Short mmCIF file of C-alpha atoms and ligand atoms in Angstrom, two decimals:
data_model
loop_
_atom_site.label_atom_id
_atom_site.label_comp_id
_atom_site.label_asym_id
_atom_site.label_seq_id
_atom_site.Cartn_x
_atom_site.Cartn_y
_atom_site.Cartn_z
CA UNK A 47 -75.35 119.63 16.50
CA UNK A 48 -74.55 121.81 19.28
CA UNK A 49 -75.00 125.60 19.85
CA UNK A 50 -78.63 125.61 18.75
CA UNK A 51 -81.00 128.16 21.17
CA UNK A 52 -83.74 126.39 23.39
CA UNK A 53 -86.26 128.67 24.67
CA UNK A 54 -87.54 127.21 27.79
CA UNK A 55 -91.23 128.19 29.36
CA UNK A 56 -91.84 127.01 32.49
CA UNK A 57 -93.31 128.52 35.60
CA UNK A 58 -91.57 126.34 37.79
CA UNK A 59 -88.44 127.83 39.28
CA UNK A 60 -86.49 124.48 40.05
CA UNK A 61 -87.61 122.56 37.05
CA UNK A 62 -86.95 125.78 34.80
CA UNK A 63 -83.27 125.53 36.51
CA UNK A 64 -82.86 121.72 35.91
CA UNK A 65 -83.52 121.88 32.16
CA UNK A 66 -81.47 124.97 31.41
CA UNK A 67 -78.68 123.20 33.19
CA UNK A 68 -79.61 119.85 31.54
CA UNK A 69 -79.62 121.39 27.70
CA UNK A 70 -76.86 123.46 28.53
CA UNK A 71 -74.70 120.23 29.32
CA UNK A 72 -76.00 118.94 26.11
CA UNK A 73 -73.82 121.88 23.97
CA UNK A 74 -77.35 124.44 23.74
CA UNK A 75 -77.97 127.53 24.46
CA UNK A 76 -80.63 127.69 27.07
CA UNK A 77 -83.12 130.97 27.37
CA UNK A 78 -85.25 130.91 29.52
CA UNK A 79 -88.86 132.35 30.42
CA UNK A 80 -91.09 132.12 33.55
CA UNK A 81 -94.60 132.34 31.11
CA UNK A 82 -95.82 133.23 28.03
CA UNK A 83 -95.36 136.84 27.94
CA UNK A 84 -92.09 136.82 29.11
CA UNK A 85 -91.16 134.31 26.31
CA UNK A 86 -92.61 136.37 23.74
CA UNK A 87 -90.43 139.10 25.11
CA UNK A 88 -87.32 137.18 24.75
CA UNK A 89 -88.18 135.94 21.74
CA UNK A 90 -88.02 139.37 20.17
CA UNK A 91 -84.40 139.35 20.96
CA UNK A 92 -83.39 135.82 20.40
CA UNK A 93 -85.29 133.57 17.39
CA UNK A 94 -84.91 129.98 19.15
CA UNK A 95 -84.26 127.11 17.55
CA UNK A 96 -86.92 124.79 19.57
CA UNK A 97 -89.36 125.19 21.99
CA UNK A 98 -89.96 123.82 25.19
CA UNK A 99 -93.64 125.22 26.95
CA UNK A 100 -95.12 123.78 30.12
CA UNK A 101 -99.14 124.34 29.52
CA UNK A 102 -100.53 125.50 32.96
CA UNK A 103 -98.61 128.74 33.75
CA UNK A 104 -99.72 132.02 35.16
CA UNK A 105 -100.15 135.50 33.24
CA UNK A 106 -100.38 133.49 29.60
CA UNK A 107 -100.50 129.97 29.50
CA UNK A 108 -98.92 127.33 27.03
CA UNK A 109 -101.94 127.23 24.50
CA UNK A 110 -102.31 130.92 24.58
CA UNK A 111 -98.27 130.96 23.80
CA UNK A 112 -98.25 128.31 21.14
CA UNK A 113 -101.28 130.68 19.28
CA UNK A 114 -99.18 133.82 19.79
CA UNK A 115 -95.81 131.81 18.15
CA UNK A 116 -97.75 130.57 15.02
CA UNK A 117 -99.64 133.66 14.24
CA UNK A 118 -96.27 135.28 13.08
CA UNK A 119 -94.71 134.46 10.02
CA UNK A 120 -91.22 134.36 11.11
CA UNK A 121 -92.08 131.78 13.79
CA UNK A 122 -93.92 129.61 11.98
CA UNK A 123 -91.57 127.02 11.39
CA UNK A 124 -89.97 127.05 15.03
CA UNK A 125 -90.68 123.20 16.34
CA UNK A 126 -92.31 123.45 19.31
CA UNK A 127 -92.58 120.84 22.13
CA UNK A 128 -94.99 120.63 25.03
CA UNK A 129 -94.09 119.50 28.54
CA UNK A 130 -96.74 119.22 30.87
CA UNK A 131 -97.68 117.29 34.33
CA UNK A 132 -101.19 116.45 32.66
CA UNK A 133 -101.63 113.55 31.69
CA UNK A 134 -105.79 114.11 31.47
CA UNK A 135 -106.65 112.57 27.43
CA UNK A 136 -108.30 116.22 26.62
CA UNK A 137 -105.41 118.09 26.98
CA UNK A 138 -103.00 116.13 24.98
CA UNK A 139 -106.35 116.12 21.87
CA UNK A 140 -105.92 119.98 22.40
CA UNK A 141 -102.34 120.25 21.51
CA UNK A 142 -102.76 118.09 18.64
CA UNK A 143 -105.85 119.90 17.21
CA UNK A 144 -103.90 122.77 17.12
CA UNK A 145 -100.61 121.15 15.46
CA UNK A 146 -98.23 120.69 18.59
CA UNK A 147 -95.85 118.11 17.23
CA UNK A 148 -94.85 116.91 20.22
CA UNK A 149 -95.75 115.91 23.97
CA UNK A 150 -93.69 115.05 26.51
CA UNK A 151 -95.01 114.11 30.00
CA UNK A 152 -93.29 115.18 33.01
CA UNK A 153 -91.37 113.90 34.95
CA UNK A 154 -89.40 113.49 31.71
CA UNK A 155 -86.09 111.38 31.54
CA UNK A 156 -82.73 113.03 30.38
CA UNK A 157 -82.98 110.45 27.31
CA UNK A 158 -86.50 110.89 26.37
CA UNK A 159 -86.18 114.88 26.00
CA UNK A 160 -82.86 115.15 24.01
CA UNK A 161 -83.91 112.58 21.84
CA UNK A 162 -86.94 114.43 21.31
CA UNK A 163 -85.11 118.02 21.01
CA UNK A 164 -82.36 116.32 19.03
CA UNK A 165 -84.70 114.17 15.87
CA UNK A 166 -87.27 117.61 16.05
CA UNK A 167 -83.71 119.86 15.37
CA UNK A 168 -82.78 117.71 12.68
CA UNK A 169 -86.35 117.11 10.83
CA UNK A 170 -86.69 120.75 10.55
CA UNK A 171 -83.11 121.75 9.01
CA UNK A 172 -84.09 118.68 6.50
CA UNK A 173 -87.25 121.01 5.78
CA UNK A 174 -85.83 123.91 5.53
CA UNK A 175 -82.74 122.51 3.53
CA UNK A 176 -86.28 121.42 0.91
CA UNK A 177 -88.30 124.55 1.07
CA UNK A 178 -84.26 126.52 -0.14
CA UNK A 179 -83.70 123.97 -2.52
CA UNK A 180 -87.50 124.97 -3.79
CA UNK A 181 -86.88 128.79 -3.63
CA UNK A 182 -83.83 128.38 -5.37
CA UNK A 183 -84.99 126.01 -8.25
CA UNK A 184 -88.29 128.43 -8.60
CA UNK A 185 -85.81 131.63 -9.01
CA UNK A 186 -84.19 130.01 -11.24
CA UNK A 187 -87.06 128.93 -13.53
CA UNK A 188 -87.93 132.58 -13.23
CA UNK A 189 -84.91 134.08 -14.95
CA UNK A 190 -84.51 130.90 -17.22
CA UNK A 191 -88.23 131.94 -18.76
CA UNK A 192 -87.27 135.15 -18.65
CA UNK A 193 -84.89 134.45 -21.38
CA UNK A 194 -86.77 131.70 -23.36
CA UNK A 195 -89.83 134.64 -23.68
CA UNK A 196 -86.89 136.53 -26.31
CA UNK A 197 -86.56 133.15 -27.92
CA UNK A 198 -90.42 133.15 -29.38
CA UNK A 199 -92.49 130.14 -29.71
CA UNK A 200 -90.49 127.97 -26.94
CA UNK A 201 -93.11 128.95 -24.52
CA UNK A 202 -92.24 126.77 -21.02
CA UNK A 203 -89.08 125.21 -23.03
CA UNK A 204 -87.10 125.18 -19.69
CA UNK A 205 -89.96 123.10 -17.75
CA UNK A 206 -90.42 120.65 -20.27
CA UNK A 207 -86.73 120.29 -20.99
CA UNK A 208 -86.03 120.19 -16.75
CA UNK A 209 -88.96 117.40 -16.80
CA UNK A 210 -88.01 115.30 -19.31
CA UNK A 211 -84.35 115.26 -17.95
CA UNK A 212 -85.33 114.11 -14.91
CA UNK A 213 -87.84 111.34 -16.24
CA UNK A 214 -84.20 110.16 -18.08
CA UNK A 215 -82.22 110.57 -15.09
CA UNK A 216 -84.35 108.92 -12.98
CA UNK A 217 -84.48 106.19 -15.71
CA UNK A 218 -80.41 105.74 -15.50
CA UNK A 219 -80.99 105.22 -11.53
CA UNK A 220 -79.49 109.29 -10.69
CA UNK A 221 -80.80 109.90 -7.01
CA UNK A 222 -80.41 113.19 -4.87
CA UNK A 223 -77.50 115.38 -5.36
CA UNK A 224 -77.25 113.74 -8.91
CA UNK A 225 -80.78 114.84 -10.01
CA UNK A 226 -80.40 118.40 -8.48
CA UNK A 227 -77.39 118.87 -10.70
CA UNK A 228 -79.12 117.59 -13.42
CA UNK A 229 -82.31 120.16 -12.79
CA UNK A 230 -80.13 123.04 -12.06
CA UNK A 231 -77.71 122.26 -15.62
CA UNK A 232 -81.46 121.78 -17.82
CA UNK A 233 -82.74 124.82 -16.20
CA UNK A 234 -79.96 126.80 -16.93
CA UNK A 235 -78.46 125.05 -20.23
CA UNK A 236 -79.44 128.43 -22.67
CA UNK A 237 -78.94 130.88 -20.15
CA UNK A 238 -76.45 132.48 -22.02
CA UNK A 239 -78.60 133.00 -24.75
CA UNK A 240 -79.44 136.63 -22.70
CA UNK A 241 -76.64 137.74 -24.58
CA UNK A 242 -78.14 137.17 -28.01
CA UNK A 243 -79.41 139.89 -29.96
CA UNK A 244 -83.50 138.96 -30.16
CA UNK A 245 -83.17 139.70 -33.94
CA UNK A 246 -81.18 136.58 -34.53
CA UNK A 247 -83.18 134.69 -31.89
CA UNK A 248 -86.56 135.14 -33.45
CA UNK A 249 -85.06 135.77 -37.02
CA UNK A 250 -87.33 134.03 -39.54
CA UNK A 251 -85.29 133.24 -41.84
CA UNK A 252 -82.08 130.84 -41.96
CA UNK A 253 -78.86 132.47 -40.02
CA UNK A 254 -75.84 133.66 -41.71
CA UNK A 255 -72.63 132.37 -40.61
CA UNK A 256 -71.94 135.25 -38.47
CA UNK A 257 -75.25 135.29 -36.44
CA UNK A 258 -74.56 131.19 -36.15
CA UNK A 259 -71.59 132.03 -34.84
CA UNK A 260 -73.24 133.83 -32.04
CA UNK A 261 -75.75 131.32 -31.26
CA UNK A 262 -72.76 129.20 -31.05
CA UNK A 263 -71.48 131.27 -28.49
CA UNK A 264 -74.19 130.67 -25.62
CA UNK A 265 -73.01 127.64 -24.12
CA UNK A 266 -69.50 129.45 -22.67
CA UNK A 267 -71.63 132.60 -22.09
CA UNK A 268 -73.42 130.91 -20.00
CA UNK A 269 -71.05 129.30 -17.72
CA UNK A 270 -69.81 133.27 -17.77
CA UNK A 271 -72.70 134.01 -15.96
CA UNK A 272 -73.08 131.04 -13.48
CA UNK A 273 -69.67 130.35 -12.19
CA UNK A 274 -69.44 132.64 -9.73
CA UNK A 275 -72.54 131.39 -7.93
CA UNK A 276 -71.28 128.31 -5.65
CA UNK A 277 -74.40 126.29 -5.70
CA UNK A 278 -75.38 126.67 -9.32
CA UNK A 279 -71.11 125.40 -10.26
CA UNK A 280 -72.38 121.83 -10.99
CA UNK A 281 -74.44 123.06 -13.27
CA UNK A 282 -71.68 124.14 -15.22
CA UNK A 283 -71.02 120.94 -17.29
CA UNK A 284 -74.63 120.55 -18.56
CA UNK A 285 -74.63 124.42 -19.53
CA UNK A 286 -71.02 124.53 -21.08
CA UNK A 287 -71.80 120.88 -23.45
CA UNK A 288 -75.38 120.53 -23.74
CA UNK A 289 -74.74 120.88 -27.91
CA UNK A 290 -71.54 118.80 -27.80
CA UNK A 291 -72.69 115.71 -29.65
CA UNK A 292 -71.66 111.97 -29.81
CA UNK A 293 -69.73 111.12 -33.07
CA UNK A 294 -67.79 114.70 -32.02
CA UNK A 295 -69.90 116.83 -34.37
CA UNK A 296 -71.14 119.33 -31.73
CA UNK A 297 -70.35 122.50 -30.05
CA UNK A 298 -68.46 124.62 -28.29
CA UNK A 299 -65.54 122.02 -27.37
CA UNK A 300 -66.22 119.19 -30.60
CA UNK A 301 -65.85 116.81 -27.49
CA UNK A 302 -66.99 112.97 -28.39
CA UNK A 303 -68.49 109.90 -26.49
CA UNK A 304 -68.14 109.81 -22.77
CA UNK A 305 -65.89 112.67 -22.90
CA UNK A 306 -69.18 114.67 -22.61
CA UNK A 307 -70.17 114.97 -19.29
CA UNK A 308 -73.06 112.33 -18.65
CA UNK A 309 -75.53 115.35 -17.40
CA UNK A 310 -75.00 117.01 -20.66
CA UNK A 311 -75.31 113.81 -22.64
CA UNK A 312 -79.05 113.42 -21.31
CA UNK A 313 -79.55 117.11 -21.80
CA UNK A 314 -78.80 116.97 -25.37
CA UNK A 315 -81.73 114.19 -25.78
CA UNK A 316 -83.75 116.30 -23.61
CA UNK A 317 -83.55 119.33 -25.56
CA UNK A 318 -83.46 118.27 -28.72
CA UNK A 319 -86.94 116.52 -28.72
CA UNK A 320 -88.28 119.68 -27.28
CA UNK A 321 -86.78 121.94 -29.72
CA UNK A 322 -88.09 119.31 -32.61
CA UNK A 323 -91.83 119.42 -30.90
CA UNK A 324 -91.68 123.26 -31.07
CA UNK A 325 -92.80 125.75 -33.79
CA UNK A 326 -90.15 128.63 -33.99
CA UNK A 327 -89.61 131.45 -36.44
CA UNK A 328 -88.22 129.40 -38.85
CA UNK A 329 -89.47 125.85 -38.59
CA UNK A 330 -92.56 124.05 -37.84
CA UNK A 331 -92.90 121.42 -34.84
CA UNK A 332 -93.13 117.87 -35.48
CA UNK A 333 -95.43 115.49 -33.76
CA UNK A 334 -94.14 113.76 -30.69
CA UNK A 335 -93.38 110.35 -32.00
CA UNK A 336 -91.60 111.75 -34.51
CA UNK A 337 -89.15 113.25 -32.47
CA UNK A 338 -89.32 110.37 -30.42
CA UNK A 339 -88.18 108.07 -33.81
CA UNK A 340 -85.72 110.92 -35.04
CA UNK A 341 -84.09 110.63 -31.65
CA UNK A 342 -83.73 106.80 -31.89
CA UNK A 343 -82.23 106.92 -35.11
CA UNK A 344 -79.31 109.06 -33.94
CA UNK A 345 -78.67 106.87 -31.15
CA UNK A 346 -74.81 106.32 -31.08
CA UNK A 347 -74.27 109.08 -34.00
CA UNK A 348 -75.58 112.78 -32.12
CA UNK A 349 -76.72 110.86 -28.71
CA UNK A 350 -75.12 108.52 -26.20
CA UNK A 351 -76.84 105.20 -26.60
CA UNK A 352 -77.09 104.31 -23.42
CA UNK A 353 -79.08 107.66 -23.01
CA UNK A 354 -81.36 106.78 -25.91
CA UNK A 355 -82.46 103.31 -23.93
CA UNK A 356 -83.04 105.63 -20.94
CA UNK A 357 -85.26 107.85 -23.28
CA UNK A 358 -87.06 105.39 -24.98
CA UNK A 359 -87.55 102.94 -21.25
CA UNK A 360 -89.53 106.89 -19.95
CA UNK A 361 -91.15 107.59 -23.25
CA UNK A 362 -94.74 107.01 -22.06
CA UNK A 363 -94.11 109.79 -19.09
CA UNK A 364 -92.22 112.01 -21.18
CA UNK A 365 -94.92 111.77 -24.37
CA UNK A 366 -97.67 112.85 -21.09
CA UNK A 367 -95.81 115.74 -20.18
CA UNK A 368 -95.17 117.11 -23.87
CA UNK A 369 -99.01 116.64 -24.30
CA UNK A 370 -99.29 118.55 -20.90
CA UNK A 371 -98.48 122.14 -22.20
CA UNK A 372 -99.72 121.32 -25.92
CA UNK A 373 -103.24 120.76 -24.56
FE1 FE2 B 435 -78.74 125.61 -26.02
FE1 FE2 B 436 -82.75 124.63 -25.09
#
């Protein structure tokens, strides 16, 4: 990808020349800076993408540089790369004691540096793309628990319900972008319930039709709430028919069979063994395995068989993590 800043550190006038016109021929944008201080100083203005340091320069060298860059925060994550004339073994051990990913000898061949520059670019947008898919998922677990604490004695409901989703998904061969969906939808499947009233969430007693009514209503309120937010839209189908059911019997659409969307089928298995497991207002939790039978004997009446197989292949690793939070 082109465009991306290279900050350039090199105390050598002609060589400093040759790679900004070498990386700017490549599609970058080349800063440069004569030594360490003087990079710092541009580096105030411009945040570079990469790195490029010679080691032995006057006023602050490329050690002394490299500390100053990953003592701040903000520059943590910058990939840096070394080019040096030294080839002596203790140098190169220095760098690497102090994290320097990478070392490139001079003289250093057109090929050999924006291969380098090019697979460091690209490893760090894959880690950064990881650490926002993190933040994201861990915001999101946030609010989620947020409203399961109204909804008393479903203490880490969403986790479980996320976990045991996954173990499923993973079971029915989902990879990547499938299985973020998927953690995103079982994250989010009761967020709607923030619109419930907490006295007919923790009600003790059985609900009248009107307050069932409500209840009934949290699926739609919840895609309400998401569907404005572009990365949290496939999420939708697991929120909107995670009580939809397989012989048609379920909520809000009364959709049947594979007319559910498959995300939402594994939900339904995933919440509803969780729910069973849990003590709430008005009913005591069952032991695992009795979930895990009740669950088999709905197979192809409330739950998509093919889901059920899934379930029962993962039962030893989901029966681990319900004992997780009940120890
Ligand atoms: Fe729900
Ligand atoms: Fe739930």
């Amino acid at each position: 990808m082109a465009g991306e800043v290279i900050l350039i550190v090199e105390d050598n006038d002609v060589l400093r020349h040759g790679l900004e016109a070498l990386l700017q021929s490549e599609g970058y944008v080349a800063v440069t800076a004569a030594h360490g201080h003087e990079a710092l100083d541009k580096m105030a203005n411009h945040v570079p993408d990469l790195i490029l340091s010679d080691i032995s320069m006057p006023e602050m060298d490329g050690y002394q540089f490299y500390e100053q860059v990953r003592s701040r925060e903000a520059w943590m994550s910058i990939p840096f790369i070394f080019l040096t004339a030294r080839r002596g073994r203790d140098e190169i051990f220095a760098g690497k004691r102090m994290g320097v990913e990478d070392y490139l000898v001079k003289p250093v061949t057109r090929k050999e540096l924006t291969t380098t520059i090019r697979s460091r670019l690209a490893r760090n947008q894959q880690l950064l793309y990881v650490q926002l898919q993190q933040a994201y998922a861990s915001s999101l677990i946030m609010l989620a628990n947020a409203i399961e604490l109204r909804d008393q004695g479903t203490r880490n409901h969403v986790e479980r319900v996320r976990d045991i989703a996954l173990l499923i998904g993973r079971q029915v061969g989902w990879k990547d972008e499938q299985l973020r969906d998927l953690e995103y939808g079982s994250i989010l499947h009761d967020v709607g319930k923030i619109h419930i009233p907490e006295s007919v969430l923790k009600k003790p007693s059985k609900l009248n039709e009107e307050e069932w009514e409500l209840m009934h209503r949290h699926p739609l309120i919840g895609v309400e709430i998401v569907k404005e937010i572009q990365y949290l839209v496939a999420a939708i189908p697991v929120i909107r028919s995670h009580h939809e059911r397989w012989d048609g019997s379920g909520y809000p659409d009364g959709l049947r069979g594979e007319d559910i969307p498959f995300a939402a089928r594994i939900v339904a298995v995933a919440d509803s063994v969780d729910a069973m497991c849990a003590t709430r207002p008005y009913q005591q939790g069952v032991a695992p395995d009795v979930a895990y039978q009740q669950i088999l004997a709905e197979s192809g009446r409330l739950y998509d068989p093919l889901v059920v197989e899934a379930f029962k292949a993962a039962w030893p690793a989901i029966l681990e993590r319900l004992r997780q939070d009940a120890a």
